[in-house]
Amino acid sequence: MTVSDEAYAAILGATAQIEWSVLEPHFARGDLLAVAPQLDLVAVAAAMMEDNSETIKGWMDAGQLQVASDSQAADWAERQPNTLWAVVIRPWVLVQERAV
């Protein structure tokens, strides 16, 4: 996957730390995708923007990119972590919990 430096910078600029309460409505609508911590959130967003279906399918098959689960949502609601980062790639919102 190759993404231009300009596109990468634009996505990076749209990526921000976020509270669970802001993400909760997206989860309720089913448009919240959880990105595994070992992946680069910006690279995942870029792959989605470029409709790189082969790469996306590989991540999904490996369980590294998936619709946020009820158990993840319950965990985030309980813990209220300050390590959630998100970026919007319409119609999806990608979220990743980063290690501290």
PDB file of N, CA and C in Angstrom:
ATOM      1  N   MET A   1       0.846  -1.177   0.000  1.00  0.00           N
ATOM      2  CA  MET A   1       0.000   0.000   0.000  1.00  0.00           C
ATOM      3  C   MET A   1       0.886   1.232   0.000  1.00  0.00           C
ATOM      4  N   THR A   2       0.615   2.115  -0.925  1.00  0.00           N
ATOM      5  CA  THR A   2       1.352   3.365  -0.953  1.00  0.00           C
ATOM      6  C   THR A   2       0.347   4.505  -0.869  1.00  0.00           C
ATOM      7  N   VAL A   3       0.593   5.347   0.065  1.00  0.00           N
ATOM      8  CA  VAL A   3      -0.241   6.529   0.231  1.00  0.00           C
ATOM      9  C   VAL A   3       0.695   7.730   0.164  1.00  0.00           C
ATOM     10  N   SER A   4       0.237   8.765  -0.495  1.00  0.00           N
ATOM     11  CA  SER A   4       1.100   9.939  -0.629  1.00  0.00           C
ATOM     12  C   SER A   4       1.345  10.568   0.743  1.00  0.00           C
ATOM     13  N   ASP A   5       2.481  11.241   0.846  1.00  0.00           N
ATOM     14  CA  ASP A   5       2.804  11.934   2.089  1.00  0.00           C
ATOM     15  C   ASP A   5       1.725  12.961   2.421  1.00  0.00           C
ATOM     16  N   GLU A   6       1.181  13.586   1.389  1.00  0.00           N
ATOM     17  CA  GLU A   6       0.143  14.598   1.581  1.00  0.00           C
ATOM     18  C   GLU A   6      -1.132  13.971   2.151  1.00  0.00           C
ATOM     19  N   ALA A   7      -1.548  12.827   1.588  1.00  0.00           N
ATOM     20  CA  ALA A   7      -2.749  12.146   2.083  1.00  0.00           C
ATOM     21  C   ALA A   7      -2.524  11.646   3.505  1.00  0.00           C
ATOM     22  N   TYR A   8      -1.349  11.094   3.770  1.00  0.00           N
ATOM     23  CA  TYR A   8      -1.030  10.600   5.111  1.00  0.00           C
ATOM     24  C   TYR A   8      -1.092  11.754   6.110  1.00  0.00           C
ATOM     25  N   ALA A   9      -0.518  12.890   5.757  1.00  0.00           N
ATOM     26  CA  ALA A   9      -0.515  14.057   6.639  1.00  0.00           C
ATOM     27  C   ALA A   9      -1.935  14.566   6.879  1.00  0.00           C
ATOM     28  N   ALA A  10      -2.767  14.542   5.844  1.00  0.00           N
ATOM     29  CA  ALA A  10      -4.152  15.001   5.994  1.00  0.00           C
ATOM     30  C   ALA A  10      -4.922  14.103   6.953  1.00  0.00           C
ATOM     31  N   ILE A  11      -4.742  12.788   6.814  1.00  0.00           N
ATOM     32  CA  ILE A  11      -5.422  11.842   7.707  1.00  0.00           C
ATOM     33  C   ILE A  11      -4.887  12.004   9.124  1.00  0.00           C
ATOM     34  N   LEU A  12      -3.578  12.118   9.251  1.00  0.00           N
ATOM     35  CA  LEU A  12      -2.968  12.295  10.566  1.00  0.00           C
ATOM     36  C   LEU A  12      -3.527  13.546  11.249  1.00  0.00           C
ATOM     37  N   GLY A  13      -3.711  14.608  10.487  1.00  0.00           N
ATOM     38  CA  GLY A  13      -4.252  15.845  11.028  1.00  0.00           C
ATOM     39  C   GLY A  13      -5.702  15.726  11.471  1.00  0.00           C
ATOM     40  N   ALA A  14      -6.420  14.746  10.911  1.00  0.00           N
ATOM     41  CA  ALA A  14      -7.827  14.536  11.274  1.00  0.00           C
ATOM     42  C   ALA A  14      -7.984  13.491  12.374  1.00  0.00           C
ATOM     43  N   THR A  15      -6.875  12.937  12.832  1.00  0.00           N
ATOM     44  CA  THR A  15      -6.883  11.908  13.871  1.00  0.00           C
ATOM     45  C   THR A  15      -6.710  12.580  15.221  1.00  0.00           C
ATOM     46  N   ALA A  16      -7.542  12.168  16.188  1.00  0.00           N
ATOM     47  CA  ALA A  16      -7.467  12.837  17.488  1.00  0.00           C
ATOM     48  C   ALA A  16      -7.808  11.895  18.626  1.00  0.00           C
ATOM     49  N   GLN A  17      -7.309  12.252  19.781  1.00  0.00           N
ATOM     50  CA  GLN A  17      -7.675  11.549  21.009  1.00  0.00           C
ATOM     51  C   GLN A  17      -9.144  11.872  21.274  1.00  0.00           C
ATOM     52  N   ILE A  18      -9.892  10.891  21.793  1.00  0.00           N
ATOM     53  CA  ILE A  18     -11.336  11.070  21.926  1.00  0.00           C
ATOM     54  C   ILE A  18     -11.853  10.330  23.146  1.00  0.00           C
ATOM     55  N   GLU A  19     -12.946  10.804  23.686  1.00  0.00           N
ATOM     56  CA  GLU A  19     -13.580  10.140  24.830  1.00  0.00           C
ATOM     57  C   GLU A  19     -14.616   9.144  24.331  1.00  0.00           C
ATOM     58  N   TRP A  20     -14.824   8.101  25.114  1.00  0.00           N
ATOM     59  CA  TRP A  20     -15.783   7.068  24.743  1.00  0.00           C
ATOM     60  C   TRP A  20     -17.175   7.649  24.535  1.00  0.00           C
ATOM     61  N   SER A  21     -17.581   8.610  25.350  1.00  0.00           N
ATOM     62  CA  SER A  21     -18.934   9.166  25.243  1.00  0.00           C
ATOM     63  C   SER A  21     -19.198   9.766  23.861  1.00  0.00           C
ATOM     64  N   VAL A  22     -18.160  10.255  23.191  1.00  0.00           N
ATOM     65  CA  VAL A  22     -18.312  10.809  21.848  1.00  0.00           C
ATOM     66  C   VAL A  22     -18.452   9.689  20.817  1.00  0.00           C
ATOM     67  N   LEU A  23     -17.808   8.567  21.079  1.00  0.00           N
ATOM     68  CA  LEU A  23     -17.842   7.432  20.148  1.00  0.00           C
ATOM     69  C   LEU A  23     -19.095   6.569  20.301  1.00  0.00           C
ATOM     70  N   GLU A  24     -19.687   6.618  21.479  1.00  0.00           N
ATOM     71  CA  GLU A  24     -20.816   5.726  21.797  1.00  0.00           C
ATOM     72  C   GLU A  24     -21.959   5.789  20.776  1.00  0.00           C
ATOM     73  N   PRO A  25     -22.375   6.981  20.316  1.00  0.00           N
ATOM     74  CA  PRO A  25     -23.444   7.009  19.305  1.00  0.00           C
ATOM     75  C   PRO A  25     -23.053   6.305  18.003  1.00  0.00           C
ATOM     76  N   HIS A  26     -21.778   6.386  17.631  1.00  0.00           N
ATOM     77  CA  HIS A  26     -21.311   5.702  16.417  1.00  0.00           C
ATOM     78  C   HIS A  26     -21.370   4.192  16.621  1.00  0.00           C
ATOM     79  N   PHE A  27     -21.009   3.751  17.821  1.00  0.00           N
ATOM     80  CA  PHE A  27     -21.111   2.327  18.138  1.00  0.00           C
ATOM     81  C   PHE A  27     -22.565   1.880  18.034  1.00  0.00           C
ATOM     82  N   ALA A  28     -23.470   2.666  18.582  1.00  0.00           N
ATOM     83  CA  ALA A  28     -24.892   2.315  18.573  1.00  0.00           C
ATOM     84  C   ALA A  28     -25.432   2.193  17.147  1.00  0.00           C
ATOM     85  N   ARG A  29     -24.887   2.984  16.231  1.00  0.00           N
ATOM     86  CA  ARG A  29     -25.315   2.915  14.825  1.00  0.00           C
ATOM     87  C   ARG A  29     -24.623   1.787  14.064  1.00  0.00           C
ATOM     88  N   GLY A  30     -23.594   1.198  14.667  1.00  0.00           N
ATOM     89  CA  GLY A  30     -22.877   0.107  13.997  1.00  0.00           C
ATOM     90  C   GLY A  30     -21.814   0.575  13.025  1.00  0.00           C
ATOM     91  N   ASP A  31     -21.403   1.828  13.154  1.00  0.00           N
ATOM     92  CA  ASP A  31     -20.394   2.335  12.220  1.00  0.00           C
ATOM     93  C   ASP A  31     -19.050   2.628  12.879  1.00  0.00           C
ATOM     94  N   LEU A  32     -18.786   1.958  14.002  1.00  0.00           N
ATOM     95  CA  LEU A  32     -17.516   2.116  14.705  1.00  0.00           C
ATOM     96  C   LEU A  32     -16.655   0.883  14.446  1.00  0.00           C
ATOM     97  N   LEU A  33     -15.497   1.091  13.851  1.00  0.00           N
ATOM     98  CA  LEU A  33     -14.570  -0.005  13.568  1.00  0.00           C
ATOM     99  C   LEU A  33     -13.395   0.069  14.531  1.00  0.00           C
ATOM    100  N   ALA A  34     -13.100  -1.048  15.164  1.00  0.00           N
ATOM    101  CA  ALA A  34     -11.977  -1.137  16.093  1.00  0.00           C
ATOM    102  C   ALA A  34     -10.733  -1.584  15.322  1.00  0.00           C
ATOM    103  N   VAL A  35      -9.647  -0.850  15.523  1.00  0.00           N
ATOM    104  CA  VAL A  35      -8.368  -1.130  14.869  1.00  0.00           C
ATOM    105  C   VAL A  35      -7.416  -1.677  15.931  1.00  0.00           C
ATOM    106  N   ALA A  36      -6.806  -2.816  15.651  1.00  0.00           N
ATOM    107  CA  ALA A  36      -5.877  -3.439  16.600  1.00  0.00           C
ATOM    108  C   ALA A  36      -4.706  -2.506  16.885  1.00  0.00           C
ATOM    109  N   PRO A  37      -4.191  -2.551  18.123  1.00  0.00           N
ATOM    110  CA  PRO A  37      -3.102  -1.647  18.528  1.00  0.00           C
ATOM    111  C   PRO A  37      -1.825  -1.810  17.705  1.00  0.00           C
ATOM    112  N   GLN A  38      -1.594  -2.986  17.142  1.00  0.00           N
ATOM    113  CA  GLN A  38      -0.354  -3.199  16.391  1.00  0.00           C
ATOM    114  C   GLN A  38      -0.398  -2.588  14.986  1.00  0.00           C
ATOM    115  N   LEU A  39      -1.570  -2.130  14.555  1.00  0.00           N
ATOM    116  CA  LEU A  39      -1.673  -1.490  13.245  1.00  0.00           C
ATOM    117  C   LEU A  39      -1.504   0.023  13.375  1.00  0.00           C
ATOM    118  N   ASP A  40      -1.116   0.650  12.287  1.00  0.00           N
ATOM    119  CA  ASP A  40      -1.017   2.106  12.211  1.00  0.00           C
ATOM    120  C   ASP A  40      -2.405   2.626  11.842  1.00  0.00           C
ATOM    121  N   LEU A  41      -3.046   3.344  12.764  1.00  0.00           N
ATOM    122  CA  LEU A  41      -4.403   3.842  12.545  1.00  0.00           C
ATOM    123  C   LEU A  41      -4.498   4.671  11.270  1.00  0.00           C
ATOM    124  N   VAL A  42      -3.509   5.491  11.016  1.00  0.00           N
ATOM    125  CA  VAL A  42      -3.526   6.344   9.827  1.00  0.00           C
ATOM    126  C   VAL A  42      -3.395   5.500   8.557  1.00  0.00           C
ATOM    127  N   ALA A  43      -2.572   4.469   8.593  1.00  0.00           N
ATOM    128  CA  ALA A  43      -2.419   3.588   7.428  1.00  0.00           C
ATOM    129  C   ALA A  43      -3.716   2.831   7.144  1.00  0.00           C
ATOM    130  N   VAL A  44      -4.415   2.418   8.194  1.00  0.00           N
ATOM    131  CA  VAL A  44      -5.703   1.736   8.014  1.00  0.00           C
ATOM    132  C   VAL A  44      -6.702   2.702   7.377  1.00  0.00           C
ATOM    133  N   ALA A  45      -6.747   3.923   7.887  1.00  0.00           N
ATOM    134  CA  ALA A  45      -7.645   4.930   7.325  1.00  0.00           C
ATOM    135  C   ALA A  45      -7.314   5.196   5.853  1.00  0.00           C
ATOM    136  N   ALA A  46      -6.034   5.265   5.544  1.00  0.00           N
ATOM    137  CA  ALA A  46      -5.616   5.495   4.161  1.00  0.00           C
ATOM    138  C   ALA A  46      -6.051   4.340   3.261  1.00  0.00           C
ATOM    139  N   ALA A  47      -5.895   3.119   3.735  1.00  0.00           N
ATOM    140  CA  ALA A  47      -6.317   1.951   2.952  1.00  0.00           C
ATOM    141  C   ALA A  47      -7.820   2.001   2.686  1.00  0.00           C
ATOM    142  N   MET A  48      -8.575   2.461   3.673  1.00  0.00           N
ATOM    143  CA  MET A  48     -10.023   2.559   3.485  1.00  0.00           C
ATOM    144  C   MET A  48     -10.366   3.673   2.501  1.00  0.00           C
ATOM    145  N   MET A  49      -9.672   4.797   2.590  1.00  0.00           N
ATOM    146  CA  MET A  49      -9.912   5.894   1.647  1.00  0.00           C
ATOM    147  C   MET A  49      -9.619   5.462   0.223  1.00  0.00           C
ATOM    148  N   GLU A  50      -8.573   4.666   0.065  1.00  0.00           N
ATOM    149  CA  GLU A  50      -8.155   4.218  -1.267  1.00  0.00           C
ATOM    150  C   GLU A  50      -8.894   2.956  -1.711  1.00  0.00           C
ATOM    151  N   ASP A  51      -9.826   2.484  -0.865  1.00  0.00           N
ATOM    152  CA  ASP A  51     -10.601   1.279  -1.159  1.00  0.00           C
ATOM    153  C   ASP A  51      -9.689   0.094  -1.483  1.00  0.00           C
ATOM    154  N   ASN A  52      -8.653  -0.075  -0.658  1.00  0.00           N
ATOM    155  CA  ASN A  52      -7.707  -1.172  -0.831  1.00  0.00           C
ATOM    156  C   ASN A  52      -8.310  -2.428  -0.191  1.00  0.00           C
ATOM    157  N   SER A  53      -9.245  -3.033  -0.907  1.00  0.00           N
ATOM    158  CA  SER A  53     -10.045  -4.122  -0.346  1.00  0.00           C
ATOM    159  C   SER A  53      -9.217  -5.344   0.045  1.00  0.00           C
ATOM    160  N   GLU A  54      -8.154  -5.625  -0.680  1.00  0.00           N
ATOM    161  CA  GLU A  54      -7.329  -6.787  -0.354  1.00  0.00           C
ATOM    162  C   GLU A  54      -6.664  -6.626   1.017  1.00  0.00           C
ATOM    163  N   THR A  55      -6.087  -5.465   1.251  1.00  0.00           N
ATOM    164  CA  THR A  55      -5.435  -5.186   2.537  1.00  0.00           C
ATOM    165  C   THR A  55      -6.458  -5.173   3.666  1.00  0.00           C
ATOM    166  N   ILE A  56      -7.576  -4.497   3.437  1.00  0.00           N
ATOM    167  CA  ILE A  56      -8.638  -4.405   4.449  1.00  0.00           C
ATOM    168  C   ILE A  56      -9.160  -5.790   4.792  1.00  0.00           C
ATOM    169  N   LYS A  57      -9.394  -6.611   3.779  1.00  0.00           N
ATOM    170  CA  LYS A  57      -9.886  -7.977   4.017  1.00  0.00           C
ATOM    171  C   LYS A  57      -8.882  -8.771   4.839  1.00  0.00           C
ATOM    172  N   GLY A  58      -7.594  -8.598   4.567  1.00  0.00           N
ATOM    173  CA  GLY A  58      -6.563  -9.293   5.333  1.00  0.00           C
ATOM    174  C   GLY A  58      -6.616  -8.921   6.807  1.00  0.00           C
ATOM    175  N   TRP A  59      -6.770  -7.625   7.080  1.00  0.00           N
ATOM    176  CA  TRP A  59      -6.878  -7.184   8.474  1.00  0.00           C
ATOM    177  C   TRP A  59      -8.127  -7.730   9.134  1.00  0.00           C
ATOM    178  N   MET A  60      -9.224  -7.735   8.378  1.00  0.00           N
ATOM    179  CA  MET A  60     -10.489  -8.239   8.939  1.00  0.00           C
ATOM    180  C   MET A  60     -10.393  -9.741   9.201  1.00  0.00           C
ATOM    181  N   ASP A  61      -9.835 -10.469   8.259  1.00  0.00           N
ATOM    182  CA  ASP A  61      -9.677 -11.915   8.439  1.00  0.00           C
ATOM    183  C   ASP A  61      -8.796 -12.241   9.637  1.00  0.00           C
ATOM    184  N   ALA A  62      -7.818 -11.377   9.913  1.00  0.00           N
ATOM    185  CA  ALA A  62      -6.896 -11.581  11.037  1.00  0.00           C
ATOM    186  C   ALA A  62      -7.474 -11.044  12.351  1.00  0.00           C
ATOM    187  N   GLY A  63      -8.661 -10.435  12.293  1.00  0.00           N
ATOM    188  CA  GLY A  63      -9.275  -9.877  13.491  1.00  0.00           C
ATOM    189  C   GLY A  63      -8.636  -8.569  13.944  1.00  0.00           C
ATOM    190  N   GLN A  64      -7.885  -7.927  13.054  1.00  0.00           N
ATOM    191  CA  GLN A  64      -7.204  -6.678  13.400  1.00  0.00           C
ATOM    192  C   GLN A  64      -8.040  -5.443  13.079  1.00  0.00           C
ATOM    193  N   LEU A  65      -9.088  -5.633  12.306  1.00  0.00           N
ATOM    194  CA  LEU A  65     -10.026  -4.568  11.960  1.00  0.00           C
ATOM    195  C   LEU A  65     -11.400  -5.196  11.970  1.00  0.00           C
ATOM    196  N   GLN A  66     -12.268  -4.674  12.844  1.00  0.00           N
ATOM    197  CA  GLN A  66     -13.593  -5.279  12.978  1.00  0.00           C
ATOM    198  C   GLN A  66     -14.575  -4.261  13.530  1.00  0.00           C
ATOM    199  N   VAL A  67     -15.843  -4.521  13.302  1.00  0.00           N
ATOM    200  CA  VAL A  67     -16.870  -3.683  13.919  1.00  0.00           C
ATOM    201  C   VAL A  67     -16.700  -3.841  15.426  1.00  0.00           C
ATOM    202  N   ALA A  68     -16.691  -2.716  16.130  1.00  0.00           N
ATOM    203  CA  ALA A  68     -16.503  -2.759  17.586  1.00  0.00           C
ATOM    204  C   ALA A  68     -17.560  -3.664  18.211  1.00  0.00           C
ATOM    205  N   SER A  69     -17.102  -4.520  19.102  1.00  0.00           N
ATOM    206  CA  SER A  69     -17.997  -5.509  19.717  1.00  0.00           C
ATOM    207  C   SER A  69     -18.686  -4.937  20.953  1.00  0.00           C
ATOM    208  N   ASP A  70     -19.750  -5.616  21.362  1.00  0.00           N
ATOM    209  CA  ASP A  70     -20.455  -5.228  22.587  1.00  0.00           C
ATOM    210  C   ASP A  70     -19.516  -5.278  23.785  1.00  0.00           C
ATOM    211  N   SER A  71     -18.643  -6.286  23.823  1.00  0.00           N
ATOM    212  CA  SER A  71     -17.732  -6.410  24.967  1.00  0.00           C
ATOM    213  C   SER A  71     -16.703  -5.282  24.974  1.00  0.00           C
ATOM    214  N   GLN A  72     -16.219  -4.870  23.793  1.00  0.00           N
ATOM    215  CA  GLN A  72     -15.296  -3.735  23.733  1.00  0.00           C
ATOM    216  C   GLN A  72     -15.999  -2.466  24.221  1.00  0.00           C
ATOM    217  N   ALA A  73     -17.210  -2.259  23.756  1.00  0.00           N
ATOM    218  CA  ALA A  73     -17.961  -1.061  24.138  1.00  0.00           C
ATOM    219  C   ALA A  73     -18.212  -1.037  25.643  1.00  0.00           C
ATOM    220  N   ALA A  74     -18.590  -2.174  26.204  1.00  0.00           N
ATOM    221  CA  ALA A  74     -18.837  -2.242  27.646  1.00  0.00           C
ATOM    222  C   ALA A  74     -17.555  -1.963  28.419  1.00  0.00           C
ATOM    223  N   ASP A  75     -16.440  -2.500  27.937  1.00  0.00           N
ATOM    224  CA  ASP A  75     -15.151  -2.277  28.586  1.00  0.00           C
ATOM    225  C   ASP A  75     -14.780  -0.794  28.549  1.00  0.00           C
ATOM    226  N   TRP A  76     -14.914  -0.165  27.378  1.00  0.00           N
ATOM    227  CA  TRP A  76     -14.578   1.251  27.264  1.00  0.00           C
ATOM    228  C   TRP A  76     -15.512   2.110  28.110  1.00  0.00           C
ATOM    229  N   ALA A  77     -16.778   1.757  28.152  1.00  0.00           N
ATOM    230  CA  ALA A  77     -17.743   2.519  28.952  1.00  0.00           C
ATOM    231  C   ALA A  77     -17.398   2.427  30.437  1.00  0.00           C
ATOM    232  N   GLU A  78     -16.959   1.263  30.866  1.00  0.00           N
ATOM    233  CA  GLU A  78     -16.616   1.067  32.277  1.00  0.00           C
ATOM    234  C   GLU A  78     -15.308   1.764  32.645  1.00  0.00           C
ATOM    235  N   ARG A  79     -14.288   1.593  31.796  1.00  0.00           N
ATOM    236  CA  ARG A  79     -12.952   2.122  32.115  1.00  0.00           C
ATOM    237  C   ARG A  79     -12.758   3.589  31.761  1.00  0.00           C
ATOM    238  N   GLN A  80     -13.511   4.083  30.771  1.00  0.00           N
ATOM    239  CA  GLN A  80     -13.328   5.451  30.269  1.00  0.00           C
ATOM    240  C   GLN A  80     -11.846   5.741  29.995  1.00  0.00           C
ATOM    241  N   PRO A  81     -11.209   4.943  29.120  1.00  0.00           N
ATOM    242  CA  PRO A  81      -9.769   5.123  28.886  1.00  0.00           C
ATOM    243  C   PRO A  81      -9.468   6.456  28.204  1.00  0.00           C
ATOM    244  N   ASN A  82      -8.314   7.000  28.531  1.00  0.00           N
ATOM    245  CA  ASN A  82      -7.880   8.244  27.877  1.00  0.00           C
ATOM    246  C   ASN A  82      -6.878   7.935  26.772  1.00  0.00           C
ATOM    247  N   THR A  83      -6.942   6.716  26.264  1.00  0.00           N
ATOM    248  CA  THR A  83      -6.002   6.269  25.238  1.00  0.00           C
ATOM    249  C   THR A  83      -6.706   5.930  23.922  1.00  0.00           C
ATOM    250  N   LEU A  84      -7.954   6.384  23.758  1.00  0.00           N
ATOM    251  CA  LEU A  84      -8.681   6.132  22.517  1.00  0.00           C
ATOM    252  C   LEU A  84      -8.369   7.227  21.506  1.00  0.00           C
ATOM    253  N   TRP A  85      -8.077   6.809  20.299  1.00  0.00           N
ATOM    254  CA  TRP A  85      -7.822   7.722  19.187  1.00  0.00           C
ATOM    255  C   TRP A  85      -8.764   7.351  18.054  1.00  0.00           C
ATOM    256  N   ALA A  86      -9.236   8.336  17.311  1.00  0.00           N
ATOM    257  CA  ALA A  86     -10.207   8.055  16.256  1.00  0.00           C
ATOM    258  C   ALA A  86      -9.980   8.947  15.051  1.00  0.00           C
ATOM    259  N   VAL A  87     -10.496   8.466  13.937  1.00  0.00           N
ATOM    260  CA  VAL A  87     -10.502   9.226  12.692  1.00  0.00           C
ATOM    261  C   VAL A  87     -11.743   8.795  11.910  1.00  0.00           C
ATOM    262  N   VAL A  88     -12.356   9.744  11.229  1.00  0.00           N
ATOM    263  CA  VAL A  88     -13.559   9.468  10.449  1.00  0.00           C
ATOM    264  C   VAL A  88     -13.173   9.228   8.998  1.00  0.00           C
ATOM    265  N   ILE A  89     -13.572   8.069   8.501  1.00  0.00           N
ATOM    266  CA  ILE A  89     -13.474   7.742   7.073  1.00  0.00           C
ATOM    267  C   ILE A  89     -14.886   7.320   6.691  1.00  0.00           C
ATOM    268  N   ARG A  90     -15.671   8.273   6.266  1.00  0.00           N
ATOM    269  CA  ARG A  90     -17.105   8.044   6.050  1.00  0.00           C
ATOM    270  C   ARG A  90     -17.367   6.817   5.213  1.00  0.00           C
ATOM    271  N   PRO A  91     -18.323   5.993   5.610  1.00  0.00           N
ATOM    272  CA  PRO A  91     -19.291   6.183   6.694  1.00  0.00           C
ATOM    273  C   PRO A  91     -18.790   5.661   8.045  1.00  0.00           C
ATOM    274  N   TRP A  92     -17.537   5.302   8.120  1.00  0.00           N
ATOM    275  CA  TRP A  92     -17.003   4.660   9.323  1.00  0.00           C
ATOM    276  C   TRP A  92     -16.279   5.642  10.239  1.00  0.00           C
ATOM    277  N   VAL A  93     -16.228   5.280  11.500  1.00  0.00           N
ATOM    278  CA  VAL A  93     -15.351   5.934  12.462  1.00  0.00           C
ATOM    279  C   VAL A  93     -14.397   4.844  12.937  1.00  0.00           C
ATOM    280  N   LEU A  94     -13.107   5.048  12.744  1.00  0.00           N
ATOM    281  CA  LEU A  94     -12.094   4.088  13.177  1.00  0.00           C
ATOM    282  C   LEU A  94     -11.613   4.490  14.559  1.00  0.00           C
ATOM    283  N   VAL A  95     -11.521   3.530  15.456  1.00  0.00           N
ATOM    284  CA  VAL A  95     -11.045   3.809  16.812  1.00  0.00           C
ATOM    285  C   VAL A  95      -9.950   2.812  17.162  1.00  0.00           C
ATOM    286  N   GLN A  96      -8.979   3.298  17.892  1.00  0.00           N
ATOM    287  CA  GLN A  96      -7.872   2.444  18.330  1.00  0.00           C
ATOM    288  C   GLN A  96      -7.513   2.835  19.752  1.00  0.00           C
ATOM    289  N   GLU A  97      -7.378   1.814  20.594  1.00  0.00           N
ATOM    290  CA  GLU A  97      -6.893   2.075  21.936  1.00  0.00           C
ATOM    291  C   GLU A  97      -5.398   1.875  21.924  1.00  0.00           C
ATOM    292  N   ARG A  98      -4.687   2.912  22.248  1.00  0.00           N
ATOM    293  CA  ARG A  98      -3.223   2.856  22.215  1.00  0.00           C
ATOM    294  C   ARG A  98      -2.683   2.471  23.587  1.00  0.00           C
ATOM    295  N   ALA A  99      -1.572   1.799  23.551  1.00  0.00           N
ATOM    296  CA  ALA A  99      -0.897   1.424  24.805  1.00  0.00           C
ATOM    297  C   ALA A  99      -0.325   2.683  25.439  1.00  0.00           C
ATOM    298  N   VAL A 100      -0.308   2.684  26.756  1.00  0.00           N
ATOM    299  CA  VAL A 100       0.235   3.850  27.475  1.00  0.00           C
ATOM    300  C   VAL A 100       1.712   3.719  27.686  1.00  0.00           C
TER     301      VAL A 100
END
